[in-house]
Amino acid sequence: MTPADVGLRIDYFHDATDEHLAMMGVVRALLPAKDAWRRAYEEEVARPLGERSTYAVIWELDSEAVGFSSLDRLIVGEAAFMHLHVLEASRRRRGLGTEFVARSVDHYFEALALRRIFCEPNAFNRAPNRTLQRVGFRYLFSHQTTPGPINAFQTTTRWVLERESWPGRA
Ligand SMILES: CC(C)(COP(=O)(O)OP(=O)(O)OC[C@H]1O[C@@H](n2cnc3c(N)ncnc32)[C@H](O)[C@@H]1OP(=O)(O)O)[C@@H](O)C(=O)NCCC(=O)NCCS
């Protein structure tokens, strides 16, 4: 994701319905204002890789952006926490998420030399939990936590994918 692309990610959250935010455990009032959020992303994207704590990729289908994945709590060469989003509801549940998550983890393992990738969706949000299992992530545990700065206190499930057990995209 380049500085030119960050608007897509910001609009995704700001334009989301209350129902969609609630399903993801996101609190609208905690979303940074668009301008401040854009500046923060642009600064982060411009940093050298070794100094980054986040990273993101756009998912393109026939040259059209249809989703994105992001990493936070990134330690290059070690681990990160992944997020996954297909932008339009009409494009979900058709296999795109599974395919793009597999391609994203291939890229993350390679470009960031990660040993493991975690993902921790809301426990009651079936789509990411099913997708992670389908891609090959291993369930670790469920707990109550506030997973990030835009999130509510909630029950989450933590999944992990280890590089040494990832065969690569089939
Ligand atoms: C999560 C997401 C990226 C998955 O992508 P997708 O294209 O919908 O997923 P796929 O079509 O590849 O389906 C993968 C699995 O999830 C299941 N699934 C997808 N949507 C589902 C839903 N709404 N309810 C139940 N299961 C669902 C599929 O049946 C499939 O499971 P299976 O292997 O048991 O058949 C997408 O649904 C999305 O963007 N959701 C909204 C954003 C979100 O909640 N992100 C997670 C925040 S942590």
Tab-separated table of C-alpha atoms and ligand atoms in Angstrom:
chain	number	residue	atom	x	y	z
A	1	MET	CA	0.000	0.000	0.000
A	2	THR	CA	1.567	3.289	-1.110
A	3	PRO	CA	0.842	6.766	0.288
A	4	ALA	CA	-1.569	7.249	-2.627
A	5	ASP	CA	-3.643	4.266	-1.481
A	6	VAL	CA	-4.199	5.068	2.182
A	7	GLY	CA	-7.465	6.953	1.484
A	8	LEU	CA	-9.134	3.681	0.543
A	9	ARG	CA	-8.374	2.253	3.962
A	10	ILE	CA	-9.520	5.354	5.831
A	11	ASP	CA	-12.766	5.619	3.840
A	12	TYR	CA	-13.469	1.927	4.439
A	13	PHE	CA	-13.741	2.538	8.181
A	14	HIS	CA	-15.296	6.017	8.102
A	15	ASP	CA	-17.953	5.002	5.545
A	16	ALA	CA	-18.784	1.686	7.227
A	17	THR	CA	-22.223	1.104	8.751
A	18	ASP	CA	-22.582	0.844	12.528
A	19	GLU	CA	-23.479	-2.821	12.053
A	20	HIS	CA	-20.271	-3.524	10.120
A	21	LEU	CA	-18.084	-1.727	12.663
A	22	ALA	CA	-19.771	-3.591	15.519
A	23	MET	CA	-19.166	-6.944	13.812
A	24	MET	CA	-15.452	-6.100	13.668
A	25	GLY	CA	-15.410	-4.773	17.237
A	26	VAL	CA	-14.524	-1.264	16.016
A	27	VAL	CA	-15.839	1.879	17.768
A	28	ARG	CA	-16.671	4.781	15.438
A	29	ALA	CA	-15.820	7.381	18.077
A	30	LEU	CA	-12.280	5.978	18.280
A	31	LEU	CA	-11.532	6.401	14.551
A	32	PRO	CA	-8.957	9.168	14.030
A	33	ALA	CA	-10.187	12.140	11.976
A	34	LYS	CA	-9.577	11.511	8.264
A	35	ASP	CA	-6.828	14.146	7.820
A	36	ALA	CA	-4.883	13.136	10.919
A	37	TRP	CA	-5.211	9.477	10.013
A	38	ARG	CA	-3.983	10.132	6.462
A	39	ARG	CA	-0.942	12.042	7.710
A	40	ALA	CA	-0.081	9.269	10.178
A	41	TYR	CA	-0.332	6.582	7.472
A	42	GLU	CA	1.657	8.639	4.965
A	43	GLU	CA	4.465	9.151	7.476
A	44	GLU	CA	4.473	5.474	8.390
A	45	VAL	CA	4.488	4.273	4.766
A	46	ALA	CA	7.465	6.551	4.008
A	47	ARG	CA	9.652	5.053	6.801
A	48	PRO	CA	12.380	2.493	5.993
A	49	LEU	CA	11.117	-1.049	6.403
A	50	GLY	CA	13.221	-1.763	9.506
A	51	GLU	CA	11.582	1.171	11.325
A	52	ARG	CA	8.002	0.257	10.454
A	53	SER	CA	5.534	-1.042	13.033
A	54	THR	CA	2.781	-1.423	10.417
A	55	TYR	CA	2.579	-2.544	6.789
A	56	ALA	CA	-0.298	-3.032	4.349
A	57	VAL	CA	-1.140	-4.444	0.938
A	58	ILE	CA	-3.992	-3.726	-1.448
A	59	TRP	CA	-5.912	-6.610	-2.978
A	60	GLU	CA	-6.529	-6.006	-6.705
A	61	LEU	CA	-8.823	-7.967	-8.984
A	62	ASP	CA	-8.506	-7.074	-12.699
A	63	SER	CA	-6.636	-3.891	-11.649
A	64	GLU	CA	-9.455	-2.815	-9.324
A	65	ALA	CA	-8.877	-2.515	-5.564
A	66	VAL	CA	-11.285	-4.968	-3.926
A	67	GLY	CA	-9.776	-5.236	-0.452
A	68	PHE	CA	-6.717	-4.873	1.705
A	69	SER	CA	-4.722	-6.523	4.429
A	70	SER	CA	-2.689	-4.728	7.051
A	71	LEU	CA	-0.172	-5.678	9.702
A	72	ASP	CA	0.345	-3.963	13.021
A	73	ARG	CA	2.527	-4.759	16.026
A	74	LEU	CA	5.085	-5.561	13.303
A	75	ILE	CA	8.599	-6.642	14.246
A	76	VAL	CA	10.432	-7.177	10.954
A	77	GLY	CA	12.151	-10.578	10.964
A	78	GLU	CA	9.849	-11.813	13.740
A	79	ALA	CA	6.069	-11.431	13.832
A	80	ALA	CA	3.036	-9.224	13.266
A	81	PHE	CA	-0.751	-9.154	13.673
A	82	MET	CA	-2.743	-9.292	10.423
A	83	HIS	CA	-6.094	-7.782	9.382
A	84	LEU	CA	-8.209	-8.708	6.345
A	85	HIS	CA	-10.956	-6.816	4.539
A	86	VAL	CA	-12.900	-7.258	1.288
A	87	LEU	CA	-14.280	-3.761	0.644
A	88	GLU	CA	-17.738	-4.469	-0.809
A	89	ALA	CA	-20.221	-6.820	0.854
A	90	SER	CA	-21.260	-8.110	-2.594
A	91	ARG	CA	-17.727	-9.422	-3.171
A	92	ARG	CA	-17.485	-11.291	0.132
A	93	ARG	CA	-18.101	-14.998	0.603
A	94	ARG	CA	-16.989	-15.857	-2.942
A	95	GLY	CA	-13.533	-17.148	-2.169
A	96	LEU	CA	-11.640	-13.867	-2.624
A	97	GLY	CA	-10.689	-13.516	1.042
A	98	THR	CA	-9.148	-16.999	1.174
A	99	GLU	CA	-7.146	-16.405	-2.009
A	100	PHE	CA	-5.945	-12.919	-1.068
A	101	VAL	CA	-5.030	-13.858	2.510
A	102	ALA	CA	-2.924	-16.739	1.132
A	103	ARG	CA	-1.199	-14.361	-1.308
A	104	SER	CA	-0.725	-11.760	1.430
A	105	VAL	CA	0.929	-14.178	3.852
A	106	ASP	CA	3.239	-15.371	1.073
A	107	HIS	CA	4.259	-11.738	0.583
A	108	TYR	CA	4.568	-10.967	4.307
A	109	PHE	CA	6.775	-14.001	4.979
A	110	GLU	CA	9.004	-13.069	2.038
A	111	ALA	CA	9.156	-9.261	2.176
A	112	LEU	CA	9.309	-8.927	5.977
A	113	ALA	CA	11.089	-12.195	6.813
A	114	LEU	CA	8.409	-12.972	9.394
A	115	ARG	CA	8.599	-16.186	11.415
A	116	ARG	CA	4.932	-16.097	12.365
A	117	ILE	CA	1.776	-14.138	11.608
A	118	PHE	CA	-0.985	-13.735	14.168
A	119	CYS	CA	-4.574	-12.692	13.540
A	120	GLU	CA	-7.121	-11.946	16.242
A	121	PRO	CA	-10.653	-11.265	14.993
A	122	ASN	CA	-13.745	-10.794	17.096
A	123	ALA	CA	-14.783	-14.279	18.211
A	124	PHE	CA	-18.332	-13.855	16.851
A	125	ASN	CA	-17.285	-12.566	13.413
A	126	ARG	CA	-17.544	-15.824	11.502
A	127	ALA	CA	-16.062	-14.748	8.161
A	128	PRO	CA	-12.472	-14.008	9.277
A	129	ASN	CA	-12.426	-16.960	11.689
A	130	ARG	CA	-13.511	-19.360	8.925
A	131	THR	CA	-11.134	-17.767	6.429
A	132	LEU	CA	-8.119	-18.079	8.722
A	133	GLN	CA	-8.840	-21.739	9.345
A	134	ARG	CA	-9.275	-22.381	5.646
A	135	VAL	CA	-5.948	-20.712	4.802
A	136	GLY	CA	-4.171	-22.864	7.390
A	137	PHE	CA	-3.880	-20.682	10.477
A	138	ARG	CA	-3.877	-22.614	13.781
A	139	TYR	CA	-6.265	-21.651	16.582
A	140	LEU	CA	-4.450	-20.638	19.772
A	141	PHE	CA	-7.028	-19.331	22.259
A	142	SER	CA	-9.957	-17.012	22.903
A	143	HIS	CA	-9.877	-14.231	25.450
A	144	GLN	CA	-11.302	-10.848	26.344
A	145	THR	CA	-9.176	-7.890	25.360
A	146	THR	CA	-9.052	-4.514	23.642
A	147	PRO	CA	-7.084	-5.561	20.562
A	148	GLY	CA	-6.210	-2.123	19.192
A	149	PRO	CA	-6.655	1.639	19.510
A	150	ILE	CA	-9.899	1.729	17.477
A	151	ASN	CA	-11.415	-1.325	19.154
A	152	ALA	CA	-13.893	-2.029	21.933
A	153	PHE	CA	-13.192	-4.445	24.778
A	154	GLN	CA	-14.382	-7.731	23.290
A	155	THR	CA	-13.931	-11.482	23.013
A	156	THR	CA	-11.366	-12.348	20.337
A	157	THR	CA	-9.847	-15.530	18.961
A	158	ARG	CA	-6.111	-15.641	18.333
A	159	TRP	CA	-4.798	-17.598	15.339
A	160	VAL	CA	-1.215	-18.145	14.207
A	161	LEU	CA	0.522	-19.183	10.982
A	162	GLU	CA	4.146	-20.302	11.334
A	163	ARG	CA	6.449	-19.790	8.393
A	164	GLU	CA	8.022	-23.220	8.845
A	165	SER	CA	4.645	-24.921	8.465
A	166	TRP	CA	3.438	-22.749	5.546
A	167	PRO	CA	3.747	-24.691	2.299
A	168	GLY	CA	3.212	-21.575	0.197
A	169	ARG	CA	0.133	-20.779	-1.814
A	170	ALA	CA	-1.129	-24.000	-3.371
B	1	LIG	C1	-13.177	-11.676	6.352
B	1	LIG	C2	-13.208	-11.557	4.852
B	1	LIG	C3	-11.966	-10.825	4.342
B	1	LIG	C4	-13.189	-12.995	4.251
B	1	LIG	O1	-13.223	-12.888	2.857
B	1	LIG	P1	-14.350	-13.634	2.018
B	1	LIG	O2	-14.035	-13.413	0.580
B	1	LIG	O3	-15.693	-13.241	2.516
B	1	LIG	O4	-14.056	-15.160	2.438
B	1	LIG	P2	-14.183	-16.469	1.547
B	1	LIG	O5	-15.293	-16.339	0.556
B	1	LIG	O6	-12.828	-16.814	1.014
B	1	LIG	O7	-14.649	-17.551	2.627
B	1	LIG	C5	-13.740	-18.134	3.537
B	1	LIG	C6	-14.528	-18.917	4.589
B	1	LIG	O8	-15.322	-18.003	5.375
B	1	LIG	C7	-16.704	-18.387	5.326
B	1	LIG	N1	-17.493	-17.166	5.361
B	1	LIG	C8	-17.316	-16.044	4.635
B	1	LIG	N2	-18.231	-15.133	4.974
B	1	LIG	C9	-18.992	-15.685	5.940
B	1	LIG	C10	-20.097	-15.229	6.703
B	1	LIG	N3	-20.591	-14.007	6.524
B	1	LIG	N4	-20.631	-16.082	7.615
B	1	LIG	C11	-20.126	-17.311	7.814
B	1	LIG	N5	-19.060	-17.804	7.112
B	1	LIG	C12	-18.519	-16.990	6.192
B	1	LIG	C13	-16.841	-19.130	4.023
B	1	LIG	O9	-17.956	-19.972	4.006
B	1	LIG	C14	-15.525	-19.897	4.009
B	1	LIG	O10	-15.605	-20.938	4.949
B	1	LIG	P3	-15.583	-22.505	4.558
B	1	LIG	O11	-14.166	-22.786	4.181
B	1	LIG	O12	-15.995	-23.162	5.801
B	1	LIG	O13	-16.522	-22.661	3.429
B	1	LIG	C15	-14.493	-10.837	4.355
B	1	LIG	O14	-15.628	-11.602	4.667
B	1	LIG	C16	-14.662	-9.455	4.936
B	1	LIG	O15	-14.072	-8.501	4.450
B	1	LIG	N6	-15.491	-9.334	5.986
B	1	LIG	C17	-15.741	-8.024	6.601
B	1	LIG	C18	-14.502	-7.450	7.242
B	1	LIG	C19	-14.092	-8.253	8.437
B	1	LIG	O16	-14.904	-8.708	9.233
B	1	LIG	N7	-12.765	-8.403	8.569
B	1	LIG	C20	-12.177	-9.046	9.705
B	1	LIG	C21	-11.832	-8.021	10.729
B	1	LIG	S1	-10.686	-8.733	11.849
